[in-house]
Amino acid sequence: MTDLDPALRAMRDCFADAVPDLRSRALSVDADPTAVDGHLDAPGLDIVRSATTPKRHRGRLAATPLDAYDTETCLARVVGTVELARGDAAMLTAAPGPSLAGTVVDALGSEAQQDHFYETIGDGRTWTFFGMTEPGLGSDATRLSTRLERDPDGGYRLHGTKRYISNGTRGSVGAVFARTGPSPLSIRAVLVHCPADGFTSRALDMTGLRGARISELSFDGVRVAEDMVLGSHLRLSQRGLWGVMRTFNYMRVHIAALALGTAMALTEYVREHRPALTAAEVMTARLLAARQVVYEAAASVDHDPDDQRPPSMAKLHATRLAVTTAHWAATALGPASLLDHPLLEKWSRDVYAFEFMDGTSNIQRLQIARDL
């Protein structure tokens, strides 16, 4: 059982301080995703940026209480993600900063590439994107169709389409996975700077997590410099599918944390409006138990980044519980609850998005069974 040490508990309190601020802005950004530009100086978003940026790269960011803590382990960031998602998961995913692209750069980038990436986004106003999912193929890395081809003039050219990419129309730099050949070892991640010749993007019409500006990206011969190909300093076996799987393990725990935090927000909302409802205590106990499962999975990623079963179990449980909680909350607040309570209605839409991020529940079950 993972018990949080005093530093992690104190850090969790810092994250919790951002909850009211994020929650107060949620409906505005849901109604108009472009409205997030007006919230970039929000204290809650300062916390988000600090939490996801390594300490050595925070020099240009606004100072926050988190600067006193180490937030670079998976467990520390998952503790933060659960709390920030209690504010609003869509606001968290809509925030500028390293996001999942930073995870790829941290795992596969050289020190020079990491410095370049974090310098590019160091103003705290720059969005990033993570390009893995493809139309018709999902996030199955073994079936990637995006191609990275040698350019006779030097470097590479990127060809392909990515879909369901958070902040795709906003991002100025992103990590994109493609293949140089047919084998699993040919999969590579590259940094792409936008705008660029051959790059186009369009926002998709979404029902949930609207603030994240989920998009489709097209790459028609986008030029990629040699030094923007991640992992060249690593062994061949560590550049491709190995790097993808490690990134997915990290992602799955964070998606579980987003789902769990949203479920906690729903339960807190019910308790606020129906304080005498004893069923809310039962639901809170279930969510606290689920939080322990998510914490355990995050600690597992820190201990063994290649173990795929704990992250899959955490995502499977948390996403299912989030949907169950949304149904329960709507029932608890009465027949017209989704009309009378806009935040409840918004979160009830958002919870369905987590099921489709980085593998549906059936994919997670297959992964768990394969591991067993």
PDB file of C-alpha atoms in Angstrom, residues 59-319:
ATOM      1  CA  GLY A  59      12.915  29.829 -14.583  1.00  0.00           C
ATOM      2  CA  ARG A  60      10.527  31.913 -16.698  1.00  0.00           C
ATOM      3  CA  LEU A  61       7.310  30.667 -15.092  1.00  0.00           C
ATOM      4  CA  ALA A  62       5.427  32.480 -12.352  1.00  0.00           C
ATOM      5  CA  ALA A  63       6.530  31.351  -8.895  1.00  0.00           C
ATOM      6  CA  THR A  64       4.106  29.058  -7.048  1.00  0.00           C
ATOM      7  CA  PRO A  65       4.173  27.163  -3.722  1.00  0.00           C
ATOM      8  CA  LEU A  66       4.928  24.023  -5.757  1.00  0.00           C
ATOM      9  CA  ASP A  67       8.446  25.290  -6.418  1.00  0.00           C
ATOM     10  CA  ALA A  68       9.385  23.926  -3.008  1.00  0.00           C
ATOM     11  CA  TYR A  69       8.554  20.350  -4.032  1.00  0.00           C
ATOM     12  CA  ASP A  70       9.786  17.654  -6.395  1.00  0.00           C
ATOM     13  CA  THR A  71       6.979  17.032  -8.881  1.00  0.00           C
ATOM     14  CA  GLU A  72       8.941  14.937 -11.365  1.00  0.00           C
ATOM     15  CA  THR A  73       7.974  11.429 -10.260  1.00  0.00           C
ATOM     16  CA  CYS A  74       4.896   9.789 -11.739  1.00  0.00           C
ATOM     17  CA  LEU A  75       3.376   9.485  -8.254  1.00  0.00           C
ATOM     18  CA  ALA A  76       3.850  13.188  -7.498  1.00  0.00           C
ATOM     19  CA  ARG A  77       2.268  14.225 -10.785  1.00  0.00           C
ATOM     20  CA  VAL A  78      -0.630  11.801 -10.383  1.00  0.00           C
ATOM     21  CA  VAL A  79      -1.297  13.157  -6.890  1.00  0.00           C
ATOM     22  CA  GLY A  80      -1.484  16.570  -8.525  1.00  0.00           C
ATOM     23  CA  THR A  81      -3.615  15.437 -11.453  1.00  0.00           C
ATOM     24  CA  VAL A  82      -6.287  13.963  -9.179  1.00  0.00           C
ATOM     25  CA  GLU A  83      -6.545  17.216  -7.230  1.00  0.00           C
ATOM     26  CA  LEU A  84      -6.508  19.503 -10.276  1.00  0.00           C
ATOM     27  CA  ALA A  85      -9.156  17.368 -12.008  1.00  0.00           C
ATOM     28  CA  ARG A  86     -11.336  17.958  -8.936  1.00  0.00           C
ATOM     29  CA  GLY A  87     -11.284  21.547 -10.135  1.00  0.00           C
ATOM     30  CA  ASP A  88     -11.965  20.693 -13.764  1.00  0.00           C
ATOM     31  CA  ALA A  89     -10.259  18.136 -15.993  1.00  0.00           C
ATOM     32  CA  ALA A  90     -10.986  20.139 -19.147  1.00  0.00           C
ATOM     33  CA  MET A  91      -9.275  23.215 -17.720  1.00  0.00           C
ATOM     34  CA  LEU A  92      -6.299  21.031 -16.842  1.00  0.00           C
ATOM     35  CA  THR A  93      -6.038  19.578 -20.344  1.00  0.00           C
ATOM     36  CA  ALA A  94      -6.621  23.004 -21.923  1.00  0.00           C
ATOM     37  CA  ALA A  95      -3.710  24.623 -20.114  1.00  0.00           C
ATOM     38  CA  PRO A  96      -0.552  25.575 -22.024  1.00  0.00           C
ATOM     39  CA  GLY A  97       2.571  23.704 -20.972  1.00  0.00           C
ATOM     40  CA  PRO A  98       4.490  20.468 -21.565  1.00  0.00           C
ATOM     41  CA  SER A  99       1.493  18.112 -21.282  1.00  0.00           C
ATOM     42  CA  LEU A 100       2.049  14.643 -22.795  1.00  0.00           C
ATOM     43  CA  ALA A 101       4.599  15.975 -25.272  1.00  0.00           C
ATOM     44  CA  GLY A 102       6.783  16.749 -22.281  1.00  0.00           C
ATOM     45  CA  THR A 103       6.476  13.148 -21.129  1.00  0.00           C
ATOM     46  CA  VAL A 104       7.830  11.947 -24.490  1.00  0.00           C
ATOM     47  CA  VAL A 105      10.661  14.489 -24.475  1.00  0.00           C
ATOM     48  CA  ASP A 106      11.589  13.559 -20.898  1.00  0.00           C
ATOM     49  CA  ALA A 107      11.659   9.850 -21.784  1.00  0.00           C
ATOM     50  CA  LEU A 108      13.293   9.929 -25.222  1.00  0.00           C
ATOM     51  CA  GLY A 109      14.953  13.320 -25.653  1.00  0.00           C
ATOM     52  CA  SER A 110      18.617  14.101 -25.176  1.00  0.00           C
ATOM     53  CA  GLU A 111      19.566  16.818 -22.706  1.00  0.00           C
ATOM     54  CA  ALA A 112      19.936  19.281 -25.587  1.00  0.00           C
ATOM     55  CA  GLN A 113      16.505  18.352 -26.962  1.00  0.00           C
ATOM     56  CA  GLN A 114      14.928  18.708 -23.518  1.00  0.00           C
ATOM     57  CA  ASP A 115      16.515  22.142 -23.096  1.00  0.00           C
ATOM     58  CA  HIS A 116      15.250  23.171 -26.541  1.00  0.00           C
ATOM     59  CA  PHE A 117      11.704  21.959 -25.842  1.00  0.00           C
ATOM     60  CA  TYR A 118      11.344  23.629 -22.463  1.00  0.00           C
ATOM     61  CA  GLU A 119      12.956  26.844 -23.691  1.00  0.00           C
ATOM     62  CA  THR A 120      10.385  26.934 -26.512  1.00  0.00           C
ATOM     63  CA  ILE A 121       7.466  26.752 -24.063  1.00  0.00           C
ATOM     64  CA  GLY A 122       9.146  28.589 -21.193  1.00  0.00           C
ATOM     65  CA  ASP A 123       6.901  31.667 -21.433  1.00  0.00           C
ATOM     66  CA  GLY A 124       3.971  29.704 -19.978  1.00  0.00           C
ATOM     67  CA  ARG A 125       1.802  30.782 -22.911  1.00  0.00           C
ATOM     68  CA  THR A 126       2.751  28.073 -25.404  1.00  0.00           C
ATOM     69  CA  TRP A 127       0.643  24.968 -25.999  1.00  0.00           C
ATOM     70  CA  THR A 128       2.000  21.586 -27.025  1.00  0.00           C
ATOM     71  CA  PHE A 129       0.427  18.509 -28.604  1.00  0.00           C
ATOM     72  CA  PHE A 130       1.036  14.757 -28.559  1.00  0.00           C
ATOM     73  CA  GLY A 131       0.487  13.067 -31.923  1.00  0.00           C
ATOM     74  CA  MET A 132      -0.150   9.334 -31.710  1.00  0.00           C
ATOM     75  CA  THR A 133      -3.808   8.489 -32.492  1.00  0.00           C
ATOM     76  CA  GLU A 134      -4.688   8.011 -36.169  1.00  0.00           C
ATOM     77  CA  PRO A 135      -8.001   7.788 -38.066  1.00  0.00           C
ATOM     78  CA  GLY A 136      -9.216   4.207 -38.209  1.00  0.00           C
ATOM     79  CA  LEU A 137      -6.250   2.891 -36.222  1.00  0.00           C
ATOM     80  CA  GLY A 138      -6.593   4.529 -32.824  1.00  0.00           C
ATOM     81  CA  SER A 139      -3.478   4.577 -30.652  1.00  0.00           C
ATOM     82  CA  ASP A 140      -2.217   1.134 -31.709  1.00  0.00           C
ATOM     83  CA  ALA A 141       1.475   1.909 -32.128  1.00  0.00           C
ATOM     84  CA  THR A 142       2.138  -1.328 -34.008  1.00  0.00           C
ATOM     85  CA  ARG A 143      -0.131  -0.156 -36.854  1.00  0.00           C
ATOM     86  CA  LEU A 144       1.094   3.418 -37.240  1.00  0.00           C
ATOM     87  CA  SER A 145       0.771   4.661 -40.800  1.00  0.00           C
ATOM     88  CA  THR A 146       2.393   8.093 -40.407  1.00  0.00           C
ATOM     89  CA  ARG A 147       5.711   8.033 -42.266  1.00  0.00           C
ATOM     90  CA  LEU A 148       9.033   9.698 -41.570  1.00  0.00           C
ATOM     91  CA  GLU A 149      10.991   9.699 -44.822  1.00  0.00           C
ATOM     92  CA  ARG A 150      14.526  10.835 -45.563  1.00  0.00           C
ATOM     93  CA  ASP A 151      14.752  14.187 -47.340  1.00  0.00           C
ATOM     94  CA  PRO A 152      17.458  14.279 -50.061  1.00  0.00           C
ATOM     95  CA  ASP A 153      18.191  17.854 -48.924  1.00  0.00           C
ATOM     96  CA  GLY A 154      18.832  16.715 -45.348  1.00  0.00           C
ATOM     97  CA  GLY A 155      16.673  15.778 -42.394  1.00  0.00           C
ATOM     98  CA  TYR A 156      13.271  14.131 -42.856  1.00  0.00           C
ATOM     99  CA  ARG A 157       9.773  14.719 -44.218  1.00  0.00           C
ATOM    100  CA  LEU A 158       6.680  13.803 -42.191  1.00  0.00           C
ATOM    101  CA  HIS A 159       3.567  12.426 -43.934  1.00  0.00           C
ATOM    102  CA  GLY A 160       0.300  11.351 -42.289  1.00  0.00           C
ATOM    103  CA  THR A 161      -2.754  12.306 -40.256  1.00  0.00           C
ATOM    104  CA  LYS A 162      -3.349  12.325 -36.510  1.00  0.00           C
ATOM    105  CA  ARG A 163      -6.791  12.642 -34.946  1.00  0.00           C
ATOM    106  CA  TYR A 164      -8.185  13.329 -31.452  1.00  0.00           C
ATOM    107  CA  ILE A 165      -5.156  15.401 -30.482  1.00  0.00           C
ATOM    108  CA  SER A 166      -5.570  17.735 -27.511  1.00  0.00           C
ATOM    109  CA  ASN A 167      -4.634  21.353 -28.245  1.00  0.00           C
ATOM    110  CA  GLY A 168      -3.819  20.416 -31.829  1.00  0.00           C
ATOM    111  CA  THR A 169      -4.958  23.740 -33.290  1.00  0.00           C
ATOM    112  CA  ARG A 170      -3.241  25.703 -30.523  1.00  0.00           C
ATOM    113  CA  GLY A 171       0.068  23.885 -30.257  1.00  0.00           C
ATOM    114  CA  SER A 172       3.295  25.531 -31.364  1.00  0.00           C
ATOM    115  CA  VAL A 173       5.404  22.423 -30.818  1.00  0.00           C
ATOM    116  CA  GLY A 174       4.459  18.768 -30.539  1.00  0.00           C
ATOM    117  CA  ALA A 175       5.831  15.258 -30.254  1.00  0.00           C
ATOM    118  CA  VAL A 176       4.634  13.110 -33.165  1.00  0.00           C
ATOM    119  CA  PHE A 177       5.154   9.365 -33.584  1.00  0.00           C
ATOM    120  CA  ALA A 178       5.852   7.972 -37.050  1.00  0.00           C
ATOM    121  CA  ARG A 179       7.714   5.089 -38.644  1.00  0.00           C
ATOM    122  CA  THR A 180      10.753   4.982 -40.889  1.00  0.00           C
ATOM    123  CA  GLY A 181      10.086   1.388 -41.964  1.00  0.00           C
ATOM    124  CA  PRO A 182       7.882  -1.664 -41.358  1.00  0.00           C
ATOM    125  CA  SER A 183       9.419  -3.071 -38.150  1.00  0.00           C
ATOM    126  CA  PRO A 184       8.582  -2.103 -34.543  1.00  0.00           C
ATOM    127  CA  LEU A 185      12.133  -0.768 -34.233  1.00  0.00           C
ATOM    128  CA  SER A 186      11.396   1.773 -36.963  1.00  0.00           C
ATOM    129  CA  ILE A 187       8.945   3.775 -34.818  1.00  0.00           C
ATOM    130  CA  ARG A 188      10.368   7.163 -33.883  1.00  0.00           C
ATOM    131  CA  ALA A 189       9.175  10.307 -32.136  1.00  0.00           C
ATOM    132  CA  VAL A 190       9.972  13.717 -33.595  1.00  0.00           C
ATOM    133  CA  LEU A 191       9.465  17.305 -32.489  1.00  0.00           C
ATOM    134  CA  VAL A 192       7.388  19.349 -34.929  1.00  0.00           C
ATOM    135  CA  HIS A 193       7.234  23.142 -34.785  1.00  0.00           C
ATOM    136  CA  CYS A 194       4.100  24.894 -36.052  1.00  0.00           C
ATOM    137  CA  PRO A 195       3.128  26.634 -38.211  1.00  0.00           C
ATOM    138  CA  ALA A 196       5.078  24.807 -40.908  1.00  0.00           C
ATOM    139  CA  ASP A 197       4.799  24.207 -44.635  1.00  0.00           C
ATOM    140  CA  GLY A 198       2.591  21.165 -45.197  1.00  0.00           C
ATOM    141  CA  PHE A 199       0.968  21.311 -41.750  1.00  0.00           C
ATOM    142  CA  THR A 200      -2.788  21.848 -41.368  1.00  0.00           C
ATOM    143  CA  SER A 201      -5.111  21.434 -38.396  1.00  0.00           C
ATOM    144  CA  ARG A 202      -8.800  21.644 -37.619  1.00  0.00           C
ATOM    145  CA  ALA A 203     -10.718  21.501 -34.369  1.00  0.00           C
ATOM    146  CA  LEU A 204     -13.189  18.640 -34.010  1.00  0.00           C
ATOM    147  CA  ASP A 205     -16.738  19.132 -32.766  1.00  0.00           C
ATOM    148  CA  MET A 206     -16.603  17.567 -29.311  1.00  0.00           C
ATOM    149  CA  THR A 207     -19.241  16.899 -26.663  1.00  0.00           C
ATOM    150  CA  GLY A 208     -16.878  16.433 -23.696  1.00  0.00           C
ATOM    151  CA  LEU A 209     -13.603  18.068 -22.644  1.00  0.00           C
ATOM    152  CA  ARG A 210     -14.364  20.888 -25.055  1.00  0.00           C
ATOM    153  CA  GLY A 211     -11.714  23.133 -23.533  1.00  0.00           C
ATOM    154  CA  ALA A 212      -8.984  20.763 -24.709  1.00  0.00           C
ATOM    155  CA  ARG A 213      -9.650  21.790 -28.334  1.00  0.00           C
ATOM    156  CA  ILE A 214      -9.295  18.216 -29.600  1.00  0.00           C
ATOM    157  CA  SER A 215      -8.202  18.333 -33.224  1.00  0.00           C
ATOM    158  CA  GLU A 216      -7.135  16.579 -36.399  1.00  0.00           C
ATOM    159  CA  LEU A 217      -3.627  17.259 -37.706  1.00  0.00           C
ATOM    160  CA  SER A 218      -2.330  16.616 -41.226  1.00  0.00           C
ATOM    161  CA  PHE A 219       1.330  16.439 -42.218  1.00  0.00           C
ATOM    162  CA  ASP A 220       2.039  16.679 -45.948  1.00  0.00           C
ATOM    163  CA  GLY A 221       5.807  16.582 -46.232  1.00  0.00           C
ATOM    164  CA  VAL A 222       6.456  18.658 -43.107  1.00  0.00           C
ATOM    165  CA  ARG A 223      10.203  19.100 -42.741  1.00  0.00           C
ATOM    166  CA  VAL A 224      11.841  17.675 -39.601  1.00  0.00           C
ATOM    167  CA  ALA A 225      15.452  18.580 -38.861  1.00  0.00           C
ATOM    168  CA  GLU A 226      17.855  15.790 -37.930  1.00  0.00           C
ATOM    169  CA  ASP A 227      18.262  17.103 -34.397  1.00  0.00           C
ATOM    170  CA  MET A 228      14.474  17.074 -33.847  1.00  0.00           C
ATOM    171  CA  VAL A 229      14.331  13.243 -34.050  1.00  0.00           C
ATOM    172  CA  LEU A 230      14.132  12.022 -30.446  1.00  0.00           C
ATOM    173  CA  GLY A 231      16.089   9.094 -29.081  1.00  0.00           C
ATOM    174  CA  SER A 232      19.098   9.069 -31.414  1.00  0.00           C
ATOM    175  CA  HIS A 233      21.365   8.901 -28.356  1.00  0.00           C
ATOM    176  CA  LEU A 234      19.588   5.736 -27.140  1.00  0.00           C
ATOM    177  CA  ARG A 235      20.076   2.129 -28.147  1.00  0.00           C
ATOM    178  CA  LEU A 236      18.020   1.095 -31.174  1.00  0.00           C
ATOM    179  CA  SER A 237      15.711  -1.054 -29.027  1.00  0.00           C
ATOM    180  CA  GLN A 238      14.922   1.931 -26.756  1.00  0.00           C
ATOM    181  CA  ARG A 239      13.930   4.382 -29.476  1.00  0.00           C
ATOM    182  CA  GLY A 240      10.798   2.796 -30.897  1.00  0.00           C
ATOM    183  CA  LEU A 241       8.053   0.663 -29.423  1.00  0.00           C
ATOM    184  CA  TRP A 242       9.841   0.541 -26.058  1.00  0.00           C
ATOM    185  CA  GLY A 243       9.575   4.299 -25.744  1.00  0.00           C
ATOM    186  CA  VAL A 244       5.940   4.226 -26.881  1.00  0.00           C
ATOM    187  CA  MET A 245       4.977   1.620 -24.275  1.00  0.00           C
ATOM    188  CA  ARG A 246       6.660   3.545 -21.468  1.00  0.00           C
ATOM    189  CA  THR A 247       4.843   6.687 -22.533  1.00  0.00           C
ATOM    190  CA  PHE A 248       1.522   4.810 -22.617  1.00  0.00           C
ATOM    191  CA  ASN A 249       2.024   3.432 -19.109  1.00  0.00           C
ATOM    192  CA  TYR A 250       2.540   6.967 -17.841  1.00  0.00           C
ATOM    193  CA  MET A 251      -0.455   8.259 -19.823  1.00  0.00           C
ATOM    194  CA  ARG A 252      -2.841   5.577 -18.592  1.00  0.00           C
ATOM    195  CA  VAL A 253      -2.251   6.406 -14.956  1.00  0.00           C
ATOM    196  CA  HIS A 254      -2.797  10.093 -15.658  1.00  0.00           C
ATOM    197  CA  ILE A 255      -6.023   9.404 -17.548  1.00  0.00           C
ATOM    198  CA  ALA A 256      -7.154   7.348 -14.554  1.00  0.00           C
ATOM    199  CA  ALA A 257      -6.303  10.326 -12.343  1.00  0.00           C
ATOM    200  CA  LEU A 258      -8.329  12.679 -14.578  1.00  0.00           C
ATOM    201  CA  ALA A 259     -11.329  10.347 -14.419  1.00  0.00           C
ATOM    202  CA  LEU A 260     -11.035   9.905 -10.666  1.00  0.00           C
ATOM    203  CA  GLY A 261     -10.675  13.629 -10.019  1.00  0.00           C
ATOM    204  CA  THR A 262     -13.813  14.313 -12.078  1.00  0.00           C
ATOM    205  CA  ALA A 263     -15.715  11.656 -10.126  1.00  0.00           C
ATOM    206  CA  MET A 264     -14.596  13.295  -6.892  1.00  0.00           C
ATOM    207  CA  ALA A 265     -15.780  16.682  -8.186  1.00  0.00           C
ATOM    208  CA  LEU A 266     -19.203  15.200  -8.950  1.00  0.00           C
ATOM    209  CA  THR A 267     -19.490  13.694  -5.483  1.00  0.00           C
ATOM    210  CA  GLU A 268     -18.408  16.920  -3.795  1.00  0.00           C
ATOM    211  CA  TYR A 269     -21.019  18.782  -5.825  1.00  0.00           C
ATOM    212  CA  VAL A 270     -23.752  16.428  -4.627  1.00  0.00           C
ATOM    213  CA  ARG A 271     -22.602  16.768  -1.013  1.00  0.00           C
ATOM    214  CA  GLU A 272     -22.692  20.546  -1.348  1.00  0.00           C
ATOM    215  CA  HIS A 273     -26.276  20.557  -2.631  1.00  0.00           C
ATOM    216  CA  ARG A 274     -27.601  17.556  -0.662  1.00  0.00           C
ATOM    217  CA  PRO A 275     -25.573  17.579   2.588  1.00  0.00           C
ATOM    218  CA  ALA A 276     -27.916  15.139   4.329  1.00  0.00           C
ATOM    219  CA  LEU A 277     -27.578  12.452   1.652  1.00  0.00           C
ATOM    220  CA  THR A 278     -25.893   9.478   3.342  1.00  0.00           C
ATOM    221  CA  ALA A 279     -25.267   7.728   0.010  1.00  0.00           C
ATOM    222  CA  ALA A 280     -22.669  10.415  -0.739  1.00  0.00           C
ATOM    223  CA  GLU A 281     -20.545   9.077   2.108  1.00  0.00           C
ATOM    224  CA  VAL A 282     -20.550   5.628   0.533  1.00  0.00           C
ATOM    225  CA  MET A 283     -19.586   7.059  -2.837  1.00  0.00           C
ATOM    226  CA  THR A 284     -16.793   9.103  -1.250  1.00  0.00           C
ATOM    227  CA  ALA A 285     -15.404   5.955   0.392  1.00  0.00           C
ATOM    228  CA  ARG A 286     -15.380   4.158  -2.973  1.00  0.00           C
ATOM    229  CA  LEU A 287     -13.530   7.042  -4.577  1.00  0.00           C
ATOM    230  CA  LEU A 288     -10.916   7.193  -1.828  1.00  0.00           C
ATOM    231  CA  ALA A 289     -10.294   3.466  -2.304  1.00  0.00           C
ATOM    232  CA  ALA A 290      -9.967   4.030  -6.055  1.00  0.00           C
ATOM    233  CA  ARG A 291      -7.518   6.864  -5.397  1.00  0.00           C
ATOM    234  CA  GLN A 292      -5.323   4.385  -3.565  1.00  0.00           C
ATOM    235  CA  VAL A 293      -5.416   2.078  -6.620  1.00  0.00           C
ATOM    236  CA  VAL A 294      -4.341   4.977  -8.848  1.00  0.00           C
ATOM    237  CA  TYR A 295      -1.570   5.969  -6.437  1.00  0.00           C
ATOM    238  CA  GLU A 296      -0.327   2.360  -6.408  1.00  0.00           C
ATOM    239  CA  ALA A 297      -0.251   2.302 -10.212  1.00  0.00           C
ATOM    240  CA  ALA A 298       1.725   5.555 -10.306  1.00  0.00           C
ATOM    241  CA  ALA A 299       4.234   4.208  -7.788  1.00  0.00           C
ATOM    242  CA  SER A 300       4.507   1.096  -9.953  1.00  0.00           C
ATOM    243  CA  VAL A 301       5.409   3.236 -12.985  1.00  0.00           C
ATOM    244  CA  ASP A 302       8.183   4.865 -10.957  1.00  0.00           C
ATOM    245  CA  HIS A 303       9.439   1.467  -9.792  1.00  0.00           C
ATOM    246  CA  ASP A 304       9.053  -0.464 -13.058  1.00  0.00           C
ATOM    247  CA  PRO A 305       8.178   1.729 -16.075  1.00  0.00           C
ATOM    248  CA  ASP A 306       7.740  -1.353 -18.292  1.00  0.00           C
ATOM    249  CA  ASP A 307       5.040  -3.079 -16.218  1.00  0.00           C
ATOM    250  CA  GLN A 308       1.835  -2.474 -18.179  1.00  0.00           C
ATOM    251  CA  ARG A 309      -0.675  -4.215 -15.905  1.00  0.00           C
ATOM    252  CA  PRO A 310      -1.022  -1.694 -12.996  1.00  0.00           C
ATOM    253  CA  PRO A 311      -1.636   1.325 -15.285  1.00  0.00           C
ATOM    254  CA  SER A 312      -4.203  -0.638 -17.314  1.00  0.00           C
ATOM    255  CA  MET A 313      -5.979  -1.786 -14.153  1.00  0.00           C
ATOM    256  CA  ALA A 314      -6.068   1.756 -12.783  1.00  0.00           C
ATOM    257  CA  LYS A 315      -7.482   3.213 -16.004  1.00  0.00           C
ATOM    258  CA  LEU A 316     -10.055   0.435 -16.364  1.00  0.00           C
ATOM    259  CA  HIS A 317     -11.344   0.913 -12.821  1.00  0.00           C
ATOM    260  CA  ALA A 318     -11.245   4.724 -12.678  1.00  0.00           C
ATOM    261  CA  THR A 319     -12.958   5.368 -16.018  1.00  0.00           C
TER     262      THR A 319
END
